[in-house]
């Protein structure tokens, strides 16, 4: 997944700054996503210490609402930044492809080649434009969120931190296996 993010980032060209800003908004959203866990742990620690009171409850309610509001605002900003970058990036790619096809000899435009060109323009580019761009920031957000959560687990207790690292490693390994299977089947799908 990180390879895909790096590849699209390299292809972004002049739209790279928009994608970078989208990553920043996703980082803040990732922190806000984890805030409820931090707040709950804080409440449990206060209850365990015997120092919980009504002001703590109201502070936690306000913090929870603030974290939801921050998530909404930064998700909206991320969506706007990356979607616009994706549309502009692939508009440029379509123009480049059109300019390249203009220079091709007439014999190139056989029935098979026209089908492939049509598939690239209508299916492939649209899929990458719509799905990939929205998934890049989401994946970056999940990565940031996992890093923040693992660090927090080490803060709470080193055993929880070690357990969360093991879980994350197992998730990454299973995702790698799923990606290999997906690549194998996506080639068959593309050929068909």
Short mmCIF file of N, CA and C in Angstrom, two decimals:
data_model
loop_
_atom_site.label_atom_id
_atom_site.label_comp_id
_atom_site.label_asym_id
_atom_site.label_seq_id
_atom_site.Cartn_x
_atom_site.Cartn_y
_atom_site.Cartn_z
N UNK A 1 0.82 -1.19 0.00
CA UNK A 1 0.00 0.00 0.00
C UNK A 1 0.87 1.25 0.00
N UNK A 2 1.94 1.22 0.75
CA UNK A 2 2.84 2.37 0.78
C UNK A 2 3.46 2.57 -0.60
N UNK A 3 3.70 1.45 -1.33
CA UNK A 3 4.22 1.57 -2.70
C UNK A 3 3.24 2.33 -3.58
N UNK A 4 1.94 2.02 -3.44
CA UNK A 4 0.94 2.70 -4.25
C UNK A 4 0.88 4.19 -3.91
N UNK A 5 0.94 4.50 -2.64
CA UNK A 5 0.93 5.91 -2.22
C UNK A 5 2.14 6.63 -2.80
N UNK A 6 3.32 6.01 -2.72
CA UNK A 6 4.54 6.62 -3.25
C UNK A 6 4.45 6.78 -4.77
N UNK A 7 3.89 5.80 -5.45
CA UNK A 7 3.79 5.87 -6.91
C UNK A 7 2.87 7.01 -7.35
N UNK A 8 1.72 7.11 -6.73
CA UNK A 8 0.79 8.18 -7.09
C UNK A 8 1.38 9.53 -6.70
N UNK A 9 2.09 9.57 -5.61
CA UNK A 9 2.74 10.81 -5.18
C UNK A 9 3.78 11.25 -6.21
N UNK A 10 4.53 10.29 -6.77
CA UNK A 10 5.50 10.62 -7.82
C UNK A 10 4.80 11.12 -9.08
N UNK A 11 3.67 10.50 -9.43
CA UNK A 11 2.93 10.90 -10.63
C UNK A 11 2.21 12.24 -10.47
N UNK A 12 2.04 12.69 -9.26
CA UNK A 12 1.22 13.87 -8.99
C UNK A 12 1.77 15.14 -9.62
N UNK A 13 3.09 15.22 -9.78
CA UNK A 13 3.67 16.39 -10.43
C UNK A 13 3.32 17.69 -9.73
N UNK A 14 2.69 18.60 -10.46
CA UNK A 14 2.38 19.91 -9.90
C UNK A 14 1.26 19.88 -8.87
N UNK A 15 0.57 18.75 -8.74
CA UNK A 15 -0.51 18.62 -7.76
C UNK A 15 -0.02 17.97 -6.47
N UNK A 16 1.29 17.75 -6.38
CA UNK A 16 1.86 17.10 -5.20
C UNK A 16 1.59 17.86 -3.92
N UNK A 17 1.59 19.19 -3.99
CA UNK A 17 1.37 19.99 -2.78
C UNK A 17 -0.04 19.78 -2.23
N UNK A 18 -1.02 19.61 -3.13
CA UNK A 18 -2.39 19.34 -2.66
C UNK A 18 -2.47 17.99 -1.95
N UNK A 19 -1.78 17.00 -2.50
CA UNK A 19 -1.79 15.67 -1.87
C UNK A 19 -1.05 15.71 -0.55
N UNK A 20 0.05 16.46 -0.48
CA UNK A 20 0.78 16.61 0.78
C UNK A 20 -0.10 17.27 1.84
N UNK A 21 -0.81 18.29 1.45
CA UNK A 21 -1.72 18.96 2.38
C UNK A 21 -2.85 18.02 2.81
N UNK A 22 -3.31 17.17 1.88
CA UNK A 22 -4.33 16.17 2.23
C UNK A 22 -3.79 15.19 3.27
N UNK A 23 -2.51 14.80 3.13
CA UNK A 23 -1.89 13.92 4.13
C UNK A 23 -1.87 14.59 5.50
N UNK A 24 -1.55 15.89 5.51
CA UNK A 24 -1.52 16.63 6.77
C UNK A 24 -2.90 16.65 7.42
N UNK A 25 -3.95 16.90 6.62
CA UNK A 25 -5.31 16.91 7.18
C UNK A 25 -5.70 15.53 7.69
N UNK A 26 -5.24 14.50 6.99
CA UNK A 26 -5.54 13.13 7.42
C UNK A 26 -4.82 12.80 8.72
N UNK A 27 -3.61 13.33 8.89
CA UNK A 27 -2.88 13.12 10.14
C UNK A 27 -3.65 13.70 11.31
N UNK A 28 -4.15 14.91 11.14
CA UNK A 28 -4.93 15.53 12.21
C UNK A 28 -6.22 14.75 12.45
N UNK A 29 -6.86 14.30 11.37
CA UNK A 29 -8.07 13.49 11.53
C UNK A 29 -7.75 12.19 12.26
N UNK A 30 -6.59 11.58 11.97
CA UNK A 30 -6.18 10.35 12.65
C UNK A 30 -5.99 10.56 14.14
N UNK A 31 -5.42 11.69 14.50
CA UNK A 31 -5.27 12.01 15.92
C UNK A 31 -6.64 12.16 16.56
N UNK A 32 -7.55 12.86 15.86
CA UNK A 32 -8.90 13.05 16.39
C UNK A 32 -9.67 11.73 16.48
N UNK A 33 -9.39 10.81 15.55
CA UNK A 33 -10.06 9.50 15.59
C UNK A 33 -9.68 8.73 16.85
N UNK A 34 -8.45 8.91 17.29
CA UNK A 34 -7.98 8.18 18.47
C UNK A 34 -8.32 8.88 19.78
N UNK A 35 -8.75 10.11 19.71
CA UNK A 35 -9.06 10.87 20.93
C UNK A 35 -10.06 10.15 21.84
N UNK A 36 -11.16 9.56 21.32
CA UNK A 36 -12.08 8.88 22.23
C UNK A 36 -11.41 7.78 23.06
N UNK A 37 -10.47 7.04 22.46
CA UNK A 37 -9.75 6.01 23.23
C UNK A 37 -8.90 6.64 24.33
N UNK A 38 -8.23 7.74 23.99
CA UNK A 38 -7.42 8.43 24.99
C UNK A 38 -8.29 8.94 26.13
N UNK A 39 -9.44 9.51 25.76
CA UNK A 39 -10.35 10.07 26.76
C UNK A 39 -10.88 8.97 27.67
N UNK A 40 -11.29 7.85 27.09
CA UNK A 40 -11.82 6.73 27.89
C UNK A 40 -10.76 6.20 28.84
N UNK A 41 -9.54 6.05 28.36
CA UNK A 41 -8.46 5.59 29.24
C UNK A 41 -8.22 6.58 30.37
N UNK A 42 -8.28 7.86 30.04
CA UNK A 42 -8.11 8.90 31.07
C UNK A 42 -9.22 8.79 32.12
N UNK A 43 -10.45 8.58 31.67
CA UNK A 43 -11.58 8.45 32.61
C UNK A 43 -11.39 7.23 33.50
N UNK A 44 -10.99 6.11 32.91
CA UNK A 44 -10.78 4.90 33.71
C UNK A 44 -9.68 5.10 34.74
N UNK A 45 -8.63 5.81 34.36
CA UNK A 45 -7.55 6.08 35.32
C UNK A 45 -8.06 6.95 36.47
N UNK A 46 -8.88 7.96 36.14
CA UNK A 46 -9.44 8.83 37.19
C UNK A 46 -10.40 8.05 38.09
N UNK A 47 -11.19 7.17 37.50
CA UNK A 47 -12.10 6.35 38.32
C UNK A 47 -11.29 5.44 39.23
N UNK A 48 -10.24 4.84 38.69
CA UNK A 48 -9.38 3.96 39.48
C UNK A 48 -8.71 4.72 40.63
N UNK A 49 -8.32 5.97 40.37
CA UNK A 49 -7.71 6.79 41.41
C UNK A 49 -8.75 7.29 42.41
N UNK A 50 -10.03 7.25 42.03
CA UNK A 50 -11.09 7.75 42.89
C UNK A 50 -11.27 9.26 42.80
N UNK A 51 -10.76 9.87 41.73
CA UNK A 51 -10.86 11.32 41.61
C UNK A 51 -11.81 11.75 40.49
N UNK A 52 -12.69 10.86 40.06
CA UNK A 52 -13.65 11.22 39.00
C UNK A 52 -14.79 12.04 39.61
N UNK A 53 -15.21 13.09 38.89
CA UNK A 53 -16.33 13.90 39.34
C UNK A 53 -17.13 14.36 38.12
N UNK A 54 -18.15 15.16 38.37
CA UNK A 54 -19.03 15.59 37.27
C UNK A 54 -18.30 16.51 36.28
N UNK A 55 -17.35 17.29 36.74
CA UNK A 55 -16.61 18.16 35.82
C UNK A 55 -15.78 17.34 34.83
N UNK A 56 -15.28 16.19 35.30
CA UNK A 56 -14.54 15.29 34.41
C UNK A 56 -15.46 14.77 33.31
N UNK A 57 -16.68 14.41 33.69
CA UNK A 57 -17.64 13.89 32.71
C UNK A 57 -17.93 14.94 31.65
N UNK A 58 -18.20 16.18 32.07
CA UNK A 58 -18.51 17.24 31.11
C UNK A 58 -17.30 17.57 30.24
N UNK A 59 -16.12 17.56 30.82
CA UNK A 59 -14.91 17.80 30.04
C UNK A 59 -14.74 16.72 28.97
N UNK A 60 -15.02 15.46 29.36
CA UNK A 60 -14.89 14.35 28.41
C UNK A 60 -15.94 14.43 27.31
N UNK A 61 -17.16 14.82 27.66
CA UNK A 61 -18.22 14.97 26.66
C UNK A 61 -17.83 16.05 25.65
N UNK A 62 -17.34 17.17 26.15
CA UNK A 62 -16.93 18.26 25.25
C UNK A 62 -15.74 17.82 24.39
N UNK A 63 -14.80 17.11 24.97
CA UNK A 63 -13.64 16.62 24.21
C UNK A 63 -14.07 15.63 23.13
N UNK A 64 -15.02 14.76 23.46
CA UNK A 64 -15.53 13.79 22.46
C UNK A 64 -16.21 14.52 21.31
N UNK A 65 -17.06 15.49 21.64
CA UNK A 65 -17.74 16.26 20.58
C UNK A 65 -16.73 17.03 19.74
N UNK A 66 -15.71 17.58 20.39
CA UNK A 66 -14.67 18.30 19.64
C UNK A 66 -13.92 17.36 18.70
N UNK A 67 -13.64 16.14 19.17
CA UNK A 67 -12.92 15.19 18.31
C UNK A 67 -13.76 14.81 17.10
N UNK A 68 -15.07 14.65 17.28
CA UNK A 68 -15.95 14.35 16.15
C UNK A 68 -15.99 15.52 15.17
N UNK A 69 -16.09 16.73 15.70
CA UNK A 69 -16.12 17.92 14.85
C UNK A 69 -14.81 18.08 14.07
N UNK A 70 -13.68 17.84 14.73
CA UNK A 70 -12.38 17.91 14.07
C UNK A 70 -12.30 16.86 12.95
N UNK A 71 -12.79 15.65 13.23
CA UNK A 71 -12.79 14.60 12.19
C UNK A 71 -13.60 15.02 10.98
N UNK A 72 -14.77 15.59 11.20
CA UNK A 72 -15.64 16.02 10.10
C UNK A 72 -14.95 17.11 9.28
N UNK A 73 -14.41 18.10 9.94
CA UNK A 73 -13.78 19.23 9.24
C UNK A 73 -12.57 18.77 8.43
N UNK A 74 -11.71 17.97 9.04
CA UNK A 74 -10.49 17.57 8.34
C UNK A 74 -10.75 16.48 7.30
N UNK A 75 -11.77 15.66 7.48
CA UNK A 75 -12.14 14.70 6.43
C UNK A 75 -12.65 15.46 5.21
N UNK A 76 -13.48 16.47 5.44
CA UNK A 76 -13.99 17.29 4.34
C UNK A 76 -12.84 17.97 3.59
N UNK A 77 -11.90 18.55 4.35
CA UNK A 77 -10.76 19.21 3.71
C UNK A 77 -9.92 18.21 2.92
N UNK A 78 -9.70 17.04 3.48
CA UNK A 78 -8.92 16.01 2.79
C UNK A 78 -9.62 15.56 1.51
N UNK A 79 -10.92 15.33 1.59
CA UNK A 79 -11.68 14.91 0.40
C UNK A 79 -11.59 15.94 -0.70
N UNK A 80 -11.75 17.19 -0.35
CA UNK A 80 -11.69 18.27 -1.35
C UNK A 80 -10.29 18.36 -1.99
N UNK A 81 -9.27 18.27 -1.16
CA UNK A 81 -7.91 18.39 -1.68
C UNK A 81 -7.54 17.23 -2.59
N UNK A 82 -7.79 16.00 -2.13
CA UNK A 82 -7.34 14.86 -2.92
C UNK A 82 -8.23 14.60 -4.13
N UNK A 83 -9.53 14.84 -4.01
CA UNK A 83 -10.40 14.64 -5.16
C UNK A 83 -10.07 15.62 -6.26
N UNK A 84 -9.89 16.88 -5.90
CA UNK A 84 -9.54 17.89 -6.90
C UNK A 84 -8.19 17.55 -7.54
N UNK A 85 -7.23 17.13 -6.74
CA UNK A 85 -5.92 16.75 -7.28
C UNK A 85 -6.06 15.57 -8.22
N UNK A 86 -6.87 14.59 -7.85
CA UNK A 86 -7.07 13.42 -8.70
C UNK A 86 -7.71 13.77 -10.03
N UNK A 87 -8.75 14.60 -10.00
CA UNK A 87 -9.42 14.99 -11.24
C UNK A 87 -8.48 15.78 -12.14
N UNK A 88 -7.72 16.71 -11.57
CA UNK A 88 -6.80 17.52 -12.38
C UNK A 88 -5.65 16.67 -12.92
N UNK A 89 -5.13 15.77 -12.08
CA UNK A 89 -4.03 14.90 -12.49
C UNK A 89 -4.44 14.03 -13.67
N UNK A 90 -5.62 13.43 -13.59
CA UNK A 90 -6.03 12.52 -14.66
C UNK A 90 -6.60 13.27 -15.86
N UNK A 91 -7.03 14.50 -15.70
CA UNK A 91 -7.38 15.33 -16.85
C UNK A 91 -6.12 15.58 -17.68
N UNK A 92 -5.02 15.89 -16.98
CA UNK A 92 -3.74 16.07 -17.67
C UNK A 92 -3.29 14.77 -18.35
N UNK A 93 -3.48 13.64 -17.66
CA UNK A 93 -3.08 12.34 -18.23
C UNK A 93 -3.89 12.03 -19.49
N UNK A 94 -5.18 12.33 -19.47
CA UNK A 94 -6.01 12.11 -20.66
C UNK A 94 -5.55 13.00 -21.82
N UNK A 95 -5.21 14.23 -21.52
CA UNK A 95 -4.72 15.14 -22.57
C UNK A 95 -3.40 14.65 -23.15
N UNK A 96 -2.50 14.14 -22.30
CA UNK A 96 -1.23 13.60 -22.78
C UNK A 96 -1.47 12.38 -23.66
N UNK A 97 -2.38 11.50 -23.22
CA UNK A 97 -2.69 10.31 -24.01
C UNK A 97 -3.30 10.72 -25.35
N UNK A 98 -4.18 11.70 -25.34
CA UNK A 98 -4.78 12.18 -26.59
C UNK A 98 -3.73 12.75 -27.53
N UNK A 99 -2.80 13.52 -26.98
CA UNK A 99 -1.72 14.09 -27.81
C UNK A 99 -0.85 12.99 -28.38
N UNK A 100 -0.60 11.95 -27.58
CA UNK A 100 0.21 10.82 -28.06
C UNK A 100 -0.54 10.06 -29.15
N UNK A 101 -1.82 9.81 -28.97
CA UNK A 101 -2.60 9.06 -29.96
C UNK A 101 -2.74 9.82 -31.27
N UNK A 102 -2.73 11.13 -31.21
CA UNK A 102 -2.82 11.94 -32.42
C UNK A 102 -1.64 11.68 -33.35
N UNK A 103 -0.50 11.32 -32.76
CA UNK A 103 0.72 11.10 -33.55
C UNK A 103 0.84 9.67 -34.08
N UNK A 104 -0.06 8.79 -33.67
CA UNK A 104 0.02 7.39 -34.08
C UNK A 104 -0.45 7.23 -35.53
N UNK A 105 0.13 6.27 -36.25
CA UNK A 105 -0.33 6.03 -37.63
C UNK A 105 -1.74 5.44 -37.64
N UNK A 106 -2.46 5.63 -38.72
CA UNK A 106 -3.85 5.15 -38.83
C UNK A 106 -3.94 3.64 -38.66
N UNK A 107 -2.90 2.90 -39.07
CA UNK A 107 -2.92 1.44 -38.94
C UNK A 107 -2.95 0.98 -37.49
N UNK A 108 -2.57 1.85 -36.57
CA UNK A 108 -2.58 1.49 -35.15
C UNK A 108 -4.01 1.32 -34.63
N UNK A 109 -4.95 2.02 -35.22
CA UNK A 109 -6.31 2.04 -34.71
C UNK A 109 -7.14 0.89 -35.27
N UNK A 110 -6.69 -0.33 -34.96
CA UNK A 110 -7.47 -1.51 -35.32
C UNK A 110 -8.54 -1.71 -34.26
N UNK A 111 -9.39 -2.68 -34.49
CA UNK A 111 -10.49 -2.92 -33.54
C UNK A 111 -9.98 -3.28 -32.15
N UNK A 112 -8.93 -4.09 -32.07
CA UNK A 112 -8.39 -4.49 -30.77
C UNK A 112 -7.77 -3.32 -30.02
N UNK A 113 -7.02 -2.49 -30.74
CA UNK A 113 -6.39 -1.35 -30.09
C UNK A 113 -7.42 -0.30 -29.66
N UNK A 114 -8.46 -0.09 -30.46
CA UNK A 114 -9.50 0.86 -30.07
C UNK A 114 -10.19 0.40 -28.80
N UNK A 115 -10.40 -0.91 -28.69
CA UNK A 115 -11.01 -1.45 -27.46
C UNK A 115 -10.13 -1.22 -26.25
N UNK A 116 -8.81 -1.43 -26.41
CA UNK A 116 -7.89 -1.20 -25.29
C UNK A 116 -7.84 0.27 -24.91
N UNK A 117 -7.79 1.14 -25.91
CA UNK A 117 -7.76 2.58 -25.64
C UNK A 117 -9.03 3.00 -24.93
N UNK A 118 -10.15 2.51 -25.42
CA UNK A 118 -11.44 2.84 -24.80
C UNK A 118 -11.49 2.35 -23.36
N UNK A 119 -10.96 1.14 -23.13
CA UNK A 119 -10.94 0.58 -21.78
C UNK A 119 -10.08 1.42 -20.84
N UNK A 120 -8.93 1.85 -21.35
CA UNK A 120 -8.04 2.66 -20.52
C UNK A 120 -8.71 3.98 -20.17
N UNK A 121 -9.31 4.62 -21.17
CA UNK A 121 -9.91 5.94 -20.93
C UNK A 121 -11.18 5.87 -20.09
N UNK A 122 -12.02 4.87 -20.34
CA UNK A 122 -13.32 4.85 -19.66
C UNK A 122 -13.29 4.09 -18.33
N UNK A 123 -12.53 3.02 -18.26
CA UNK A 123 -12.56 2.20 -17.03
C UNK A 123 -11.34 2.43 -16.15
N UNK A 124 -10.17 2.20 -16.72
CA UNK A 124 -8.96 2.20 -15.90
C UNK A 124 -8.67 3.57 -15.28
N UNK A 125 -8.62 4.60 -16.11
CA UNK A 125 -8.32 5.93 -15.57
C UNK A 125 -9.40 6.40 -14.61
N UNK A 126 -10.65 6.11 -14.94
CA UNK A 126 -11.74 6.53 -14.04
C UNK A 126 -11.64 5.83 -12.69
N UNK A 127 -11.30 4.53 -12.72
CA UNK A 127 -11.17 3.79 -11.47
C UNK A 127 -10.05 4.37 -10.62
N UNK A 128 -8.89 4.59 -11.24
CA UNK A 128 -7.76 5.13 -10.49
C UNK A 128 -8.08 6.53 -9.99
N UNK A 129 -8.72 7.32 -10.86
CA UNK A 129 -9.06 8.70 -10.51
C UNK A 129 -10.00 8.76 -9.32
N UNK A 130 -11.02 7.93 -9.31
CA UNK A 130 -12.05 8.00 -8.27
C UNK A 130 -11.67 7.22 -7.02
N UNK A 131 -11.19 6.00 -7.20
CA UNK A 131 -10.95 5.12 -6.05
C UNK A 131 -9.58 5.37 -5.42
N UNK A 132 -8.54 5.39 -6.24
CA UNK A 132 -7.19 5.51 -5.69
C UNK A 132 -6.99 6.79 -4.92
N UNK A 133 -7.43 7.89 -5.50
CA UNK A 133 -7.18 9.17 -4.83
C UNK A 133 -7.89 9.25 -3.48
N UNK A 134 -9.08 8.68 -3.40
CA UNK A 134 -9.76 8.71 -2.10
C UNK A 134 -9.13 7.74 -1.12
N UNK A 135 -8.57 6.65 -1.64
CA UNK A 135 -7.99 5.65 -0.76
C UNK A 135 -6.60 6.03 -0.26
N UNK A 136 -5.89 6.86 -1.00
CA UNK A 136 -4.53 7.23 -0.57
C UNK A 136 -4.57 7.89 0.80
N UNK A 137 -5.38 8.92 0.92
CA UNK A 137 -5.43 9.64 2.19
C UNK A 137 -6.02 8.76 3.28
N UNK A 138 -7.01 7.93 2.93
CA UNK A 138 -7.57 7.02 3.94
C UNK A 138 -6.51 6.05 4.45
N UNK A 139 -5.73 5.48 3.54
CA UNK A 139 -4.67 4.56 3.96
C UNK A 139 -3.63 5.28 4.80
N UNK A 140 -3.26 6.47 4.37
CA UNK A 140 -2.30 7.25 5.16
C UNK A 140 -2.88 7.54 6.54
N UNK A 141 -4.18 7.84 6.59
CA UNK A 141 -4.84 8.09 7.87
C UNK A 141 -4.83 6.86 8.77
N UNK A 142 -5.07 5.69 8.17
CA UNK A 142 -5.05 4.46 8.96
C UNK A 142 -3.65 4.17 9.48
N UNK A 143 -2.64 4.43 8.65
CA UNK A 143 -1.26 4.21 9.08
C UNK A 143 -0.92 5.15 10.24
N UNK A 144 -1.24 6.44 10.08
CA UNK A 144 -0.99 7.41 11.15
C UNK A 144 -1.73 7.01 12.41
N UNK A 145 -2.98 6.61 12.24
CA UNK A 145 -3.81 6.24 13.38
C UNK A 145 -3.23 5.05 14.12
N UNK A 146 -2.74 4.05 13.39
CA UNK A 146 -2.14 2.88 14.03
C UNK A 146 -0.87 3.26 14.78
N UNK A 147 -0.06 4.11 14.19
CA UNK A 147 1.18 4.53 14.86
C UNK A 147 0.85 5.26 16.16
N UNK A 148 -0.11 6.15 16.10
CA UNK A 148 -0.52 6.90 17.29
C UNK A 148 -1.05 5.94 18.36
N UNK A 149 -1.86 4.97 17.94
CA UNK A 149 -2.45 4.03 18.90
C UNK A 149 -1.37 3.15 19.54
N UNK A 150 -0.41 2.69 18.76
CA UNK A 150 0.66 1.85 19.31
C UNK A 150 1.49 2.65 20.32
N UNK A 151 1.81 3.89 19.98
CA UNK A 151 2.57 4.73 20.92
C UNK A 151 1.77 4.92 22.21
N UNK A 152 0.47 5.16 22.06
CA UNK A 152 -0.38 5.35 23.24
C UNK A 152 -0.44 4.07 24.09
N UNK A 153 -0.50 2.91 23.44
CA UNK A 153 -0.53 1.65 24.18
C UNK A 153 0.76 1.45 24.97
N UNK A 154 1.90 1.85 24.39
CA UNK A 154 3.15 1.79 25.16
C UNK A 154 3.11 2.75 26.34
N UNK A 155 2.46 3.89 26.16
CA UNK A 155 2.33 4.85 27.26
C UNK A 155 1.49 4.26 28.40
N UNK A 156 0.40 3.56 28.04
CA UNK A 156 -0.48 2.98 29.06
C UNK A 156 0.24 1.84 29.77
N UNK A 157 0.79 0.89 28.99
CA UNK A 157 1.48 -0.26 29.57
C UNK A 157 2.33 -0.88 28.47
N UNK A 158 3.57 -1.21 28.78
CA UNK A 158 4.45 -1.76 27.76
C UNK A 158 3.94 -3.08 27.19
N UNK A 159 3.22 -3.87 28.02
CA UNK A 159 2.68 -5.14 27.52
C UNK A 159 1.59 -4.90 26.47
N UNK A 160 0.75 -3.88 26.71
CA UNK A 160 -0.25 -3.52 25.70
C UNK A 160 0.44 -3.03 24.42
N UNK A 161 1.52 -2.30 24.58
CA UNK A 161 2.26 -1.81 23.42
C UNK A 161 2.84 -2.94 22.60
N UNK A 162 3.44 -3.92 23.28
CA UNK A 162 4.02 -5.08 22.58
C UNK A 162 2.92 -5.87 21.88
N UNK A 163 1.80 -6.06 22.57
CA UNK A 163 0.67 -6.78 21.97
C UNK A 163 0.14 -6.04 20.74
N UNK A 164 0.03 -4.74 20.82
CA UNK A 164 -0.48 -3.98 19.68
C UNK A 164 0.51 -4.02 18.52
N UNK A 165 1.81 -4.03 18.79
CA UNK A 165 2.81 -4.15 17.71
C UNK A 165 2.65 -5.51 17.03
N UNK A 166 2.47 -6.57 17.80
CA UNK A 166 2.28 -7.90 17.23
C UNK A 166 1.03 -7.94 16.35
N UNK A 167 -0.05 -7.34 16.84
CA UNK A 167 -1.29 -7.32 16.07
C UNK A 167 -1.11 -6.55 14.76
N UNK A 168 -0.42 -5.41 14.83
CA UNK A 168 -0.19 -4.61 13.62
C UNK A 168 0.67 -5.40 12.62
N UNK A 169 1.70 -6.08 13.10
CA UNK A 169 2.55 -6.88 12.21
C UNK A 169 1.74 -7.98 11.55
N UNK A 170 0.88 -8.66 12.32
CA UNK A 170 0.03 -9.70 11.74
C UNK A 170 -0.94 -9.12 10.70
N UNK A 171 -1.46 -7.93 10.96
CA UNK A 171 -2.36 -7.28 10.00
C UNK A 171 -1.61 -6.94 8.71
N UNK A 172 -0.38 -6.44 8.84
CA UNK A 172 0.41 -6.08 7.66
C UNK A 172 0.74 -7.33 6.84
N UNK A 173 1.10 -8.41 7.52
CA UNK A 173 1.41 -9.66 6.81
C UNK A 173 0.18 -10.21 6.08
N UNK A 174 -0.96 -10.20 6.75
CA UNK A 174 -2.18 -10.70 6.09
C UNK A 174 -2.60 -9.78 4.94
N UNK A 175 -2.39 -8.49 5.10
CA UNK A 175 -2.70 -7.56 4.00
C UNK A 175 -1.77 -7.80 2.82
N UNK A 176 -0.52 -8.15 3.09
CA UNK A 176 0.43 -8.47 2.00
C UNK A 176 0.00 -9.69 1.24
N UNK A 177 -0.47 -10.71 1.95
CA UNK A 177 -0.97 -11.92 1.27
C UNK A 177 -2.21 -11.60 0.44
N UNK A 178 -3.09 -10.80 1.00
CA UNK A 178 -4.30 -10.42 0.26
C UNK A 178 -3.93 -9.61 -0.98
N UNK A 179 -2.93 -8.75 -0.87
CA UNK A 179 -2.51 -7.94 -2.01
C UNK A 179 -1.95 -8.81 -3.13
N UNK A 180 -1.17 -9.84 -2.77
CA UNK A 180 -0.62 -10.74 -3.79
C UNK A 180 -1.74 -11.45 -4.53
N UNK A 181 -2.74 -11.93 -3.78
CA UNK A 181 -3.88 -12.60 -4.40
C UNK A 181 -4.65 -11.63 -5.29
N UNK A 182 -4.84 -10.43 -4.82
CA UNK A 182 -5.55 -9.41 -5.59
C UNK A 182 -4.82 -9.10 -6.89
N UNK A 183 -3.49 -8.96 -6.83
CA UNK A 183 -2.72 -8.68 -8.04
C UNK A 183 -2.83 -9.82 -9.05
N UNK A 184 -2.81 -11.05 -8.54
CA UNK A 184 -2.91 -12.21 -9.44
C UNK A 184 -4.25 -12.20 -10.17
N UNK A 185 -5.32 -11.93 -9.44
CA UNK A 185 -6.64 -11.93 -10.05
C UNK A 185 -6.92 -10.65 -10.85
N UNK A 186 -6.31 -9.54 -10.47
CA UNK A 186 -6.56 -8.30 -11.21
C UNK A 186 -5.98 -8.37 -12.61
N UNK A 187 -4.87 -9.07 -12.80
CA UNK A 187 -4.30 -9.24 -14.14
C UNK A 187 -5.28 -10.03 -15.03
N UNK A 188 -5.88 -11.09 -14.47
CA UNK A 188 -6.88 -11.87 -15.24
C UNK A 188 -8.08 -10.99 -15.59
N UNK A 189 -8.53 -10.21 -14.63
CA UNK A 189 -9.68 -9.34 -14.85
C UNK A 189 -9.37 -8.31 -15.94
N UNK A 190 -8.18 -7.74 -15.89
CA UNK A 190 -7.80 -6.73 -16.86
C UNK A 190 -7.72 -7.34 -18.27
N UNK A 191 -7.15 -8.54 -18.36
CA UNK A 191 -7.07 -9.19 -19.67
C UNK A 191 -8.45 -9.47 -20.25
N UNK A 192 -9.38 -9.86 -19.38
CA UNK A 192 -10.73 -10.14 -19.86
C UNK A 192 -11.44 -8.87 -20.26
#
